[in-house]
């Protein structure tokens, strides 16, 4: 079977009951659910089986559940004989990419996700209490450079370009009032649509700088290894070459924009050089859609469910 380049989704891909088919199919995945629940202090099976969409919007629940779904899909793919050439994750998904690339084990992964979520949520709450309601919104029809320049020239305080998703999709984040003003500016620049997102804070903006230092200090208490396969950071699209570099990028990404377009360019080059297939390893099709919009020569498919994984395996064996 062809080797895979794995793309791991971030917040916003969550949905009740995701990954439960993988739980039912694999003893290894069931062990992972137990480990993640013990490490985080949250019953993740119950959350996914019985929780509502509203329950999954809470930062800690979201980040743990999305990571669990991605890691479950990865383990199931390995269990069924798939190998991996490279890994990259969108925002939160970068942590799953580090696990896939051998930089950290599952206990460290879920310890890190829980701490990251707590710090981000705490910082967002502080800002909301002192400055006002927060949010994020997707801007459709403009590229990152145009959005960043337009917001800078408009001099609207409290809103930033936070995610460079594709050549025609950028996310802005910050104070809701500022986002509303930014929406008007960007629509005047040619934005076709502005879509509010199901995320609870102004992540990947300077608003998160208060969480960066404590998160960096926490990272230094954890043991990372050097990667055993290629890992591409969504902070800047570069290769993570060491354990220390991984820690630096994880701390940096809290308050820095996600440069997913840069990561996709690098991954597309790797896929052609290595003749590797590209797969979204986790629930949903957000990254598959962004990959399609990038016009890459090799398509990206979602391999986040038991049915999808088996269908792809049969296709590869035929």
Short mmCIF file of C-alpha atoms in Angstrom, two decimals:
data_model
loop_
_atom_site.label_atom_id
_atom_site.label_comp_id
_atom_site.label_asym_id
_atom_site.label_seq_id
_atom_site.Cartn_x
_atom_site.Cartn_y
_atom_site.Cartn_z
CA UNK A 1 0.00 0.00 0.00
CA UNK A 2 1.12 3.57 -0.67
CA UNK A 3 2.46 5.53 2.26
CA UNK A 4 0.33 8.39 3.59
CA UNK A 5 0.84 12.05 4.34
CA UNK A 6 -1.41 12.67 7.34
CA UNK A 7 -3.28 15.93 7.91
CA UNK A 8 -4.80 16.34 11.39
CA UNK A 9 -7.75 18.74 11.88
CA UNK A 10 -8.14 21.33 14.62
CA UNK A 11 -11.01 22.82 16.61
CA UNK A 12 -14.26 23.15 14.72
CA UNK A 13 -14.20 19.60 13.32
CA UNK A 14 -15.85 18.11 16.42
CA UNK A 15 -19.20 16.33 16.44
CA UNK A 16 -21.03 14.11 18.94
CA UNK A 17 -20.37 10.36 18.50
CA UNK A 18 -17.27 10.87 16.36
CA UNK A 19 -14.65 8.09 16.64
CA UNK A 20 -17.06 5.70 18.40
CA UNK A 21 -16.98 3.42 15.35
CA UNK A 22 -13.20 3.21 15.77
CA UNK A 23 -13.69 2.52 19.49
CA UNK A 24 -16.00 -0.40 18.66
CA UNK A 25 -13.61 -1.80 16.05
CA UNK A 26 -10.28 -1.66 17.85
CA UNK A 27 -9.02 -2.77 21.24
CA UNK A 28 -6.05 -0.45 20.77
CA UNK A 29 -8.40 2.52 20.30
CA UNK A 30 -10.39 1.51 23.39
CA UNK A 31 -7.16 1.55 25.40
CA UNK A 32 -6.44 5.01 24.00
CA UNK A 33 -9.86 6.28 25.14
CA UNK A 34 -9.13 4.96 28.65
CA UNK A 35 -5.67 6.56 28.74
CA UNK A 36 -6.91 9.92 27.46
CA UNK A 37 -9.76 9.95 30.00
CA UNK A 38 -7.44 9.08 32.90
CA UNK A 39 -4.87 11.70 31.93
CA UNK A 40 -7.42 14.48 31.36
CA UNK A 41 -9.88 13.67 34.16
CA UNK A 42 -12.73 13.77 31.64
CA UNK A 43 -14.76 10.71 30.58
CA UNK A 44 -14.25 11.12 26.85
CA UNK A 45 -16.32 8.10 25.84
CA UNK A 46 -19.31 9.48 27.73
CA UNK A 47 -18.68 12.96 26.30
CA UNK A 48 -18.71 11.65 22.73
CA UNK A 49 -21.50 9.12 23.24
CA UNK A 50 -23.91 11.31 25.23
CA UNK A 51 -22.65 14.88 24.97
CA UNK A 52 -24.34 17.57 22.90
CA UNK A 53 -22.77 19.88 20.34
CA UNK A 54 -22.87 22.56 23.04
CA UNK A 55 -20.89 20.31 25.42
CA UNK A 56 -18.26 19.85 22.72
CA UNK A 57 -17.87 23.61 22.22
CA UNK A 58 -16.08 24.00 25.56
CA UNK A 59 -12.37 24.45 24.87
CA UNK A 60 -11.11 21.55 27.01
CA UNK A 61 -13.75 19.14 25.71
CA UNK A 62 -13.19 20.24 22.12
CA UNK A 63 -9.43 19.93 22.12
CA UNK A 64 -9.38 16.56 23.88
CA UNK A 65 -12.15 15.08 21.72
CA UNK A 66 -10.68 16.26 18.41
CA UNK A 67 -7.24 14.97 19.38
CA UNK A 68 -8.71 11.65 20.47
CA UNK A 69 -10.58 11.25 17.18
CA UNK A 70 -7.44 11.98 15.15
CA UNK A 71 -5.19 9.76 17.22
CA UNK A 72 -7.77 6.94 17.09
CA UNK A 73 -7.87 7.12 13.29
CA UNK A 74 -4.06 7.10 13.15
CA UNK A 75 -3.82 4.02 15.37
CA UNK A 76 -6.48 2.21 13.36
CA UNK A 77 -4.66 2.96 10.11
CA UNK A 78 -1.41 1.63 11.57
CA UNK A 79 -3.24 -1.42 12.86
CA UNK A 80 -4.48 -2.16 9.32
CA UNK A 81 -1.04 -1.89 7.75
CA UNK A 82 -0.72 1.71 6.61
CA UNK A 83 2.57 3.60 6.91
CA UNK A 84 3.23 7.34 6.99
CA UNK A 85 5.68 9.56 5.12
CA UNK A 86 4.84 12.88 6.78
CA UNK A 87 2.52 14.54 9.29
CA UNK A 88 1.07 18.02 9.66
CA UNK A 89 -1.72 19.39 11.81
CA UNK A 90 -3.90 22.46 11.66
CA UNK A 91 -3.56 24.44 14.91
CA UNK A 92 -4.50 21.91 17.63
CA UNK A 93 -3.84 19.17 15.07
CA UNK A 94 -0.13 20.00 15.23
CA UNK A 95 0.01 18.08 18.51
CA UNK A 96 -1.41 14.97 16.81
CA UNK A 97 1.16 15.45 14.05
CA UNK A 98 3.94 15.45 16.64
CA UNK A 99 2.59 12.22 18.11
CA UNK A 100 2.40 10.67 14.64
CA UNK A 101 5.97 11.74 13.94
CA UNK A 102 7.23 10.13 17.15
CA UNK A 103 7.98 13.32 19.07
CA UNK A 104 5.73 12.44 22.01
CA UNK A 105 3.81 9.47 23.40
CA UNK A 106 0.07 9.34 24.01
CA UNK A 107 0.25 10.13 27.72
CA UNK A 108 2.34 13.23 27.01
CA UNK A 109 0.04 14.16 24.13
CA UNK A 110 -3.14 14.23 26.21
CA UNK A 111 -1.38 15.85 29.18
CA UNK A 112 -0.27 18.58 26.81
CA UNK A 113 -3.67 19.00 25.15
CA UNK A 114 -5.41 19.36 28.52
CA UNK A 115 -2.90 21.98 29.71
CA UNK A 116 -3.04 23.87 26.40
CA UNK A 117 -6.83 23.98 26.50
CA UNK A 118 -6.89 25.17 30.12
CA UNK A 119 -4.42 27.99 29.48
CA UNK A 120 -6.16 29.14 26.29
CA UNK A 121 -9.57 29.05 27.94
CA UNK A 122 -8.30 30.93 31.00
CA UNK A 123 -6.71 33.62 28.83
CA UNK A 124 -9.85 33.99 26.71
CA UNK A 125 -12.02 34.34 29.84
CA UNK A 126 -9.74 37.05 31.24
CA UNK A 127 -9.94 39.02 28.02
CA UNK A 128 -13.70 38.59 27.74
CA UNK A 129 -14.21 39.80 31.31
CA UNK A 130 -12.12 42.93 30.77
CA UNK A 131 -12.58 43.79 27.08
CA UNK A 132 -15.80 42.19 25.81
CA UNK A 133 -17.18 39.26 23.86
CA UNK A 134 -14.76 37.30 21.67
CA UNK A 135 -15.02 35.28 18.49
CA UNK A 136 -13.66 34.13 15.15
CA UNK A 137 -15.04 34.37 11.62
CA UNK A 138 -14.07 32.89 8.25
CA UNK A 139 -13.59 35.33 5.38
CA UNK A 140 -14.38 33.74 2.01
CA UNK A 141 -13.02 35.18 -1.23
CA UNK A 142 -9.83 36.92 -0.08
CA UNK A 143 -6.27 35.75 0.55
CA UNK A 144 -4.26 36.20 3.74
CA UNK A 145 -2.11 39.11 2.53
CA UNK A 146 -5.19 41.09 1.44
CA UNK A 147 -7.00 40.51 4.75
CA UNK A 148 -3.97 41.33 6.88
CA UNK A 149 -3.25 44.53 4.93
CA UNK A 150 -6.89 45.66 4.95
CA UNK A 151 -7.21 45.24 8.72
CA UNK A 152 -3.89 46.98 9.32
CA UNK A 153 -4.81 49.94 7.11
CA UNK A 154 -8.26 50.24 8.71
CA UNK A 155 -6.56 50.43 12.13
CA UNK A 156 -9.34 48.53 13.88
CA UNK A 157 -8.08 47.56 17.35
CA UNK A 158 -8.86 44.06 18.60
CA UNK A 159 -9.12 42.03 15.39
CA UNK A 160 -6.42 40.04 13.58
CA UNK A 161 -5.94 37.65 10.67
CA UNK A 162 -5.44 34.39 12.57
CA UNK A 163 -5.66 31.51 10.06
CA UNK A 164 -4.32 31.43 6.51
CA UNK A 165 -6.51 28.52 5.38
CA UNK A 166 -6.24 28.78 1.60
CA UNK A 167 -5.90 31.29 -1.23
CA UNK A 168 -9.59 32.16 -0.82
CA UNK A 169 -10.25 31.58 2.90
CA UNK A 170 -8.85 33.43 5.89
CA UNK A 171 -10.02 33.48 9.51
CA UNK A 172 -10.09 36.64 11.60
CA UNK A 173 -10.31 36.63 15.39
CA UNK A 174 -10.65 39.01 18.30
CA UNK A 175 -13.35 41.12 19.91
CA UNK A 176 -16.82 40.60 18.42
CA UNK A 177 -17.33 44.34 18.03
CA UNK A 178 -14.04 44.62 16.14
CA UNK A 179 -14.86 41.59 14.00
CA UNK A 180 -18.10 43.30 12.95
CA UNK A 181 -16.15 46.39 11.87
CA UNK A 182 -13.58 44.22 10.13
CA UNK A 183 -16.36 42.41 8.29
CA UNK A 184 -17.50 45.68 6.71
CA UNK A 185 -13.96 46.57 5.65
CA UNK A 186 -13.31 43.14 4.13
CA UNK A 187 -16.63 43.01 2.31
CA UNK A 188 -15.69 46.33 0.73
CA UNK A 189 -12.44 44.66 -0.38
CA UNK A 190 -14.38 41.89 -2.11
CA UNK A 191 -15.05 39.21 0.53
CA UNK A 192 -17.95 37.06 -0.69
CA UNK A 193 -19.05 35.70 2.70
CA UNK A 194 -18.25 36.08 6.39
CA UNK A 195 -19.04 33.00 8.50
CA UNK A 196 -18.95 32.98 12.35
CA UNK A 197 -17.04 29.95 13.69
CA UNK A 198 -17.79 27.50 16.51
CA UNK A 199 -14.65 28.36 18.47
CA UNK A 200 -14.63 29.96 21.90
CA UNK A 201 -11.68 32.36 21.75
CA UNK A 202 -9.37 34.61 19.69
CA UNK A 203 -6.80 31.88 19.18
CA UNK A 204 -3.61 32.47 17.16
CA UNK A 205 -3.66 36.21 17.80
CA UNK A 206 -1.75 38.53 20.17
CA UNK A 207 -4.67 38.11 22.60
CA UNK A 208 -3.14 34.73 23.51
CA UNK A 209 0.31 36.07 24.39
CA UNK A 210 -0.50 35.81 28.09
CA UNK A 211 -0.77 32.02 27.72
CA UNK A 212 2.48 31.62 25.79
CA UNK A 213 4.95 31.93 28.67
CA UNK A 214 3.23 29.49 31.08
CA UNK A 215 2.69 27.03 28.22
CA UNK A 216 6.35 27.27 27.24
CA UNK A 217 7.37 26.63 30.85
CA UNK A 218 5.06 23.61 31.01
CA UNK A 219 6.48 22.22 27.76
CA UNK A 220 9.95 22.25 29.29
CA UNK A 221 8.76 19.82 32.00
CA UNK A 222 7.75 17.23 29.38
CA UNK A 223 9.91 14.72 27.56
CA UNK A 224 9.91 14.98 23.77
CA UNK A 225 11.91 12.86 21.34
CA UNK A 226 13.40 13.80 17.99
CA UNK A 227 11.01 12.96 15.10
CA UNK A 228 11.28 9.62 13.28
CA UNK A 229 9.39 10.89 10.23
CA UNK A 230 8.72 14.24 8.58
CA UNK A 231 6.62 16.71 10.56
CA UNK A 232 5.61 20.01 8.95
CA UNK A 233 4.59 22.84 11.29
CA UNK A 234 1.45 24.86 10.59
CA UNK A 235 3.10 27.86 12.26
CA UNK A 236 5.34 28.53 9.26
CA UNK A 237 5.27 25.49 6.96
CA UNK A 238 8.78 24.36 7.94
CA UNK A 239 10.11 20.92 8.95
CA UNK A 240 10.35 20.21 12.69
CA UNK A 241 13.83 18.73 13.11
CA UNK A 242 14.24 18.31 16.88
CA UNK A 243 12.42 17.96 20.18
CA UNK A 244 13.42 21.48 21.22
CA UNK A 245 12.24 22.98 17.94
CA UNK A 246 8.89 21.22 18.43
CA UNK A 247 8.45 22.78 21.87
CA UNK A 248 9.32 26.23 20.55
CA UNK A 249 6.77 25.96 17.74
CA UNK A 250 4.02 24.72 20.07
CA UNK A 251 4.51 27.67 22.42
CA UNK A 252 4.76 30.11 19.52
CA UNK A 253 1.59 28.91 17.78
CA UNK A 254 -0.78 30.06 20.54
CA UNK A 255 -0.35 33.71 19.55
CA UNK A 256 0.86 33.32 15.94
CA UNK A 257 -1.34 32.86 12.85
CA UNK A 258 -1.84 29.38 11.41
CA UNK A 259 -0.07 29.42 8.03
CA UNK A 260 -1.83 26.40 6.58
CA UNK A 261 -1.34 27.54 2.98
CA UNK A 262 2.43 27.38 3.52
CA UNK A 263 2.15 23.93 5.10
CA UNK A 264 0.04 22.64 2.19
CA UNK A 265 2.57 23.88 -0.38
CA UNK A 266 5.34 21.99 1.41
CA UNK A 267 3.20 18.85 1.78
CA UNK A 268 2.15 18.92 -1.88
CA UNK A 269 5.82 18.95 -2.87
CA UNK A 270 6.54 16.00 -0.56
CA UNK A 271 3.57 14.03 -1.92
CA UNK A 272 4.89 14.35 -5.47
CA UNK A 273 8.50 13.60 -4.55
CA UNK A 274 7.63 10.56 -2.42
CA UNK A 275 4.59 9.38 -4.45
CA UNK A 276 2.62 9.46 -1.19
CA UNK A 277 -1.15 9.72 -0.86
CA UNK A 278 -2.68 12.50 1.26
CA UNK A 279 -5.30 11.83 3.94
CA UNK A 280 -7.19 13.81 6.55
CA UNK A 281 -6.67 11.64 9.63
CA UNK A 282 -9.49 12.63 11.96
CA UNK A 283 -13.16 13.47 11.88
CA UNK A 284 -14.69 15.60 9.12
CA UNK A 285 -13.59 17.00 5.79
CA UNK A 286 -12.40 20.52 6.61
CA UNK A 287 -8.78 19.91 5.63
CA UNK A 288 -9.76 17.79 2.63
CA UNK A 289 -11.75 20.76 1.38
CA UNK A 290 -8.89 23.20 1.91
CA UNK A 291 -6.53 20.80 0.14
CA UNK A 292 -8.91 20.57 -2.82
CA UNK A 293 -9.06 24.37 -3.00
CA UNK A 294 -5.26 24.49 -3.18
CA UNK A 295 -5.38 22.69 -6.56
CA UNK A 296 -2.76 20.14 -5.50
CA UNK A 297 -2.04 17.44 -8.08
CA UNK A 298 -2.70 14.60 -5.61
CA UNK A 299 -6.17 14.55 -3.94
CA UNK A 300 -6.81 14.34 -0.21
CA UNK A 301 -9.35 11.90 1.20
CA UNK A 302 -10.79 11.64 4.69
CA UNK A 303 -9.77 8.54 6.64
CA UNK A 304 -11.41 9.35 9.96
CA UNK A 305 -13.99 6.57 10.17
CA UNK A 306 -13.93 2.78 10.16
CA UNK A 307 -15.90 2.59 6.91
CA UNK A 308 -13.63 5.09 5.13
CA UNK A 309 -10.46 3.32 6.28
CA UNK A 310 -11.68 -0.10 5.14
CA UNK A 311 -12.93 1.25 1.82
CA UNK A 312 -9.53 2.80 1.15
CA UNK A 313 -7.70 -0.37 2.17
CA UNK A 314 -9.78 -2.44 -0.26
CA UNK A 315 -9.13 0.13 -2.98
CA UNK A 316 -5.38 -0.10 -2.39
CA UNK A 317 -5.44 -3.91 -2.44
CA UNK A 318 -7.45 -4.20 -5.66
#
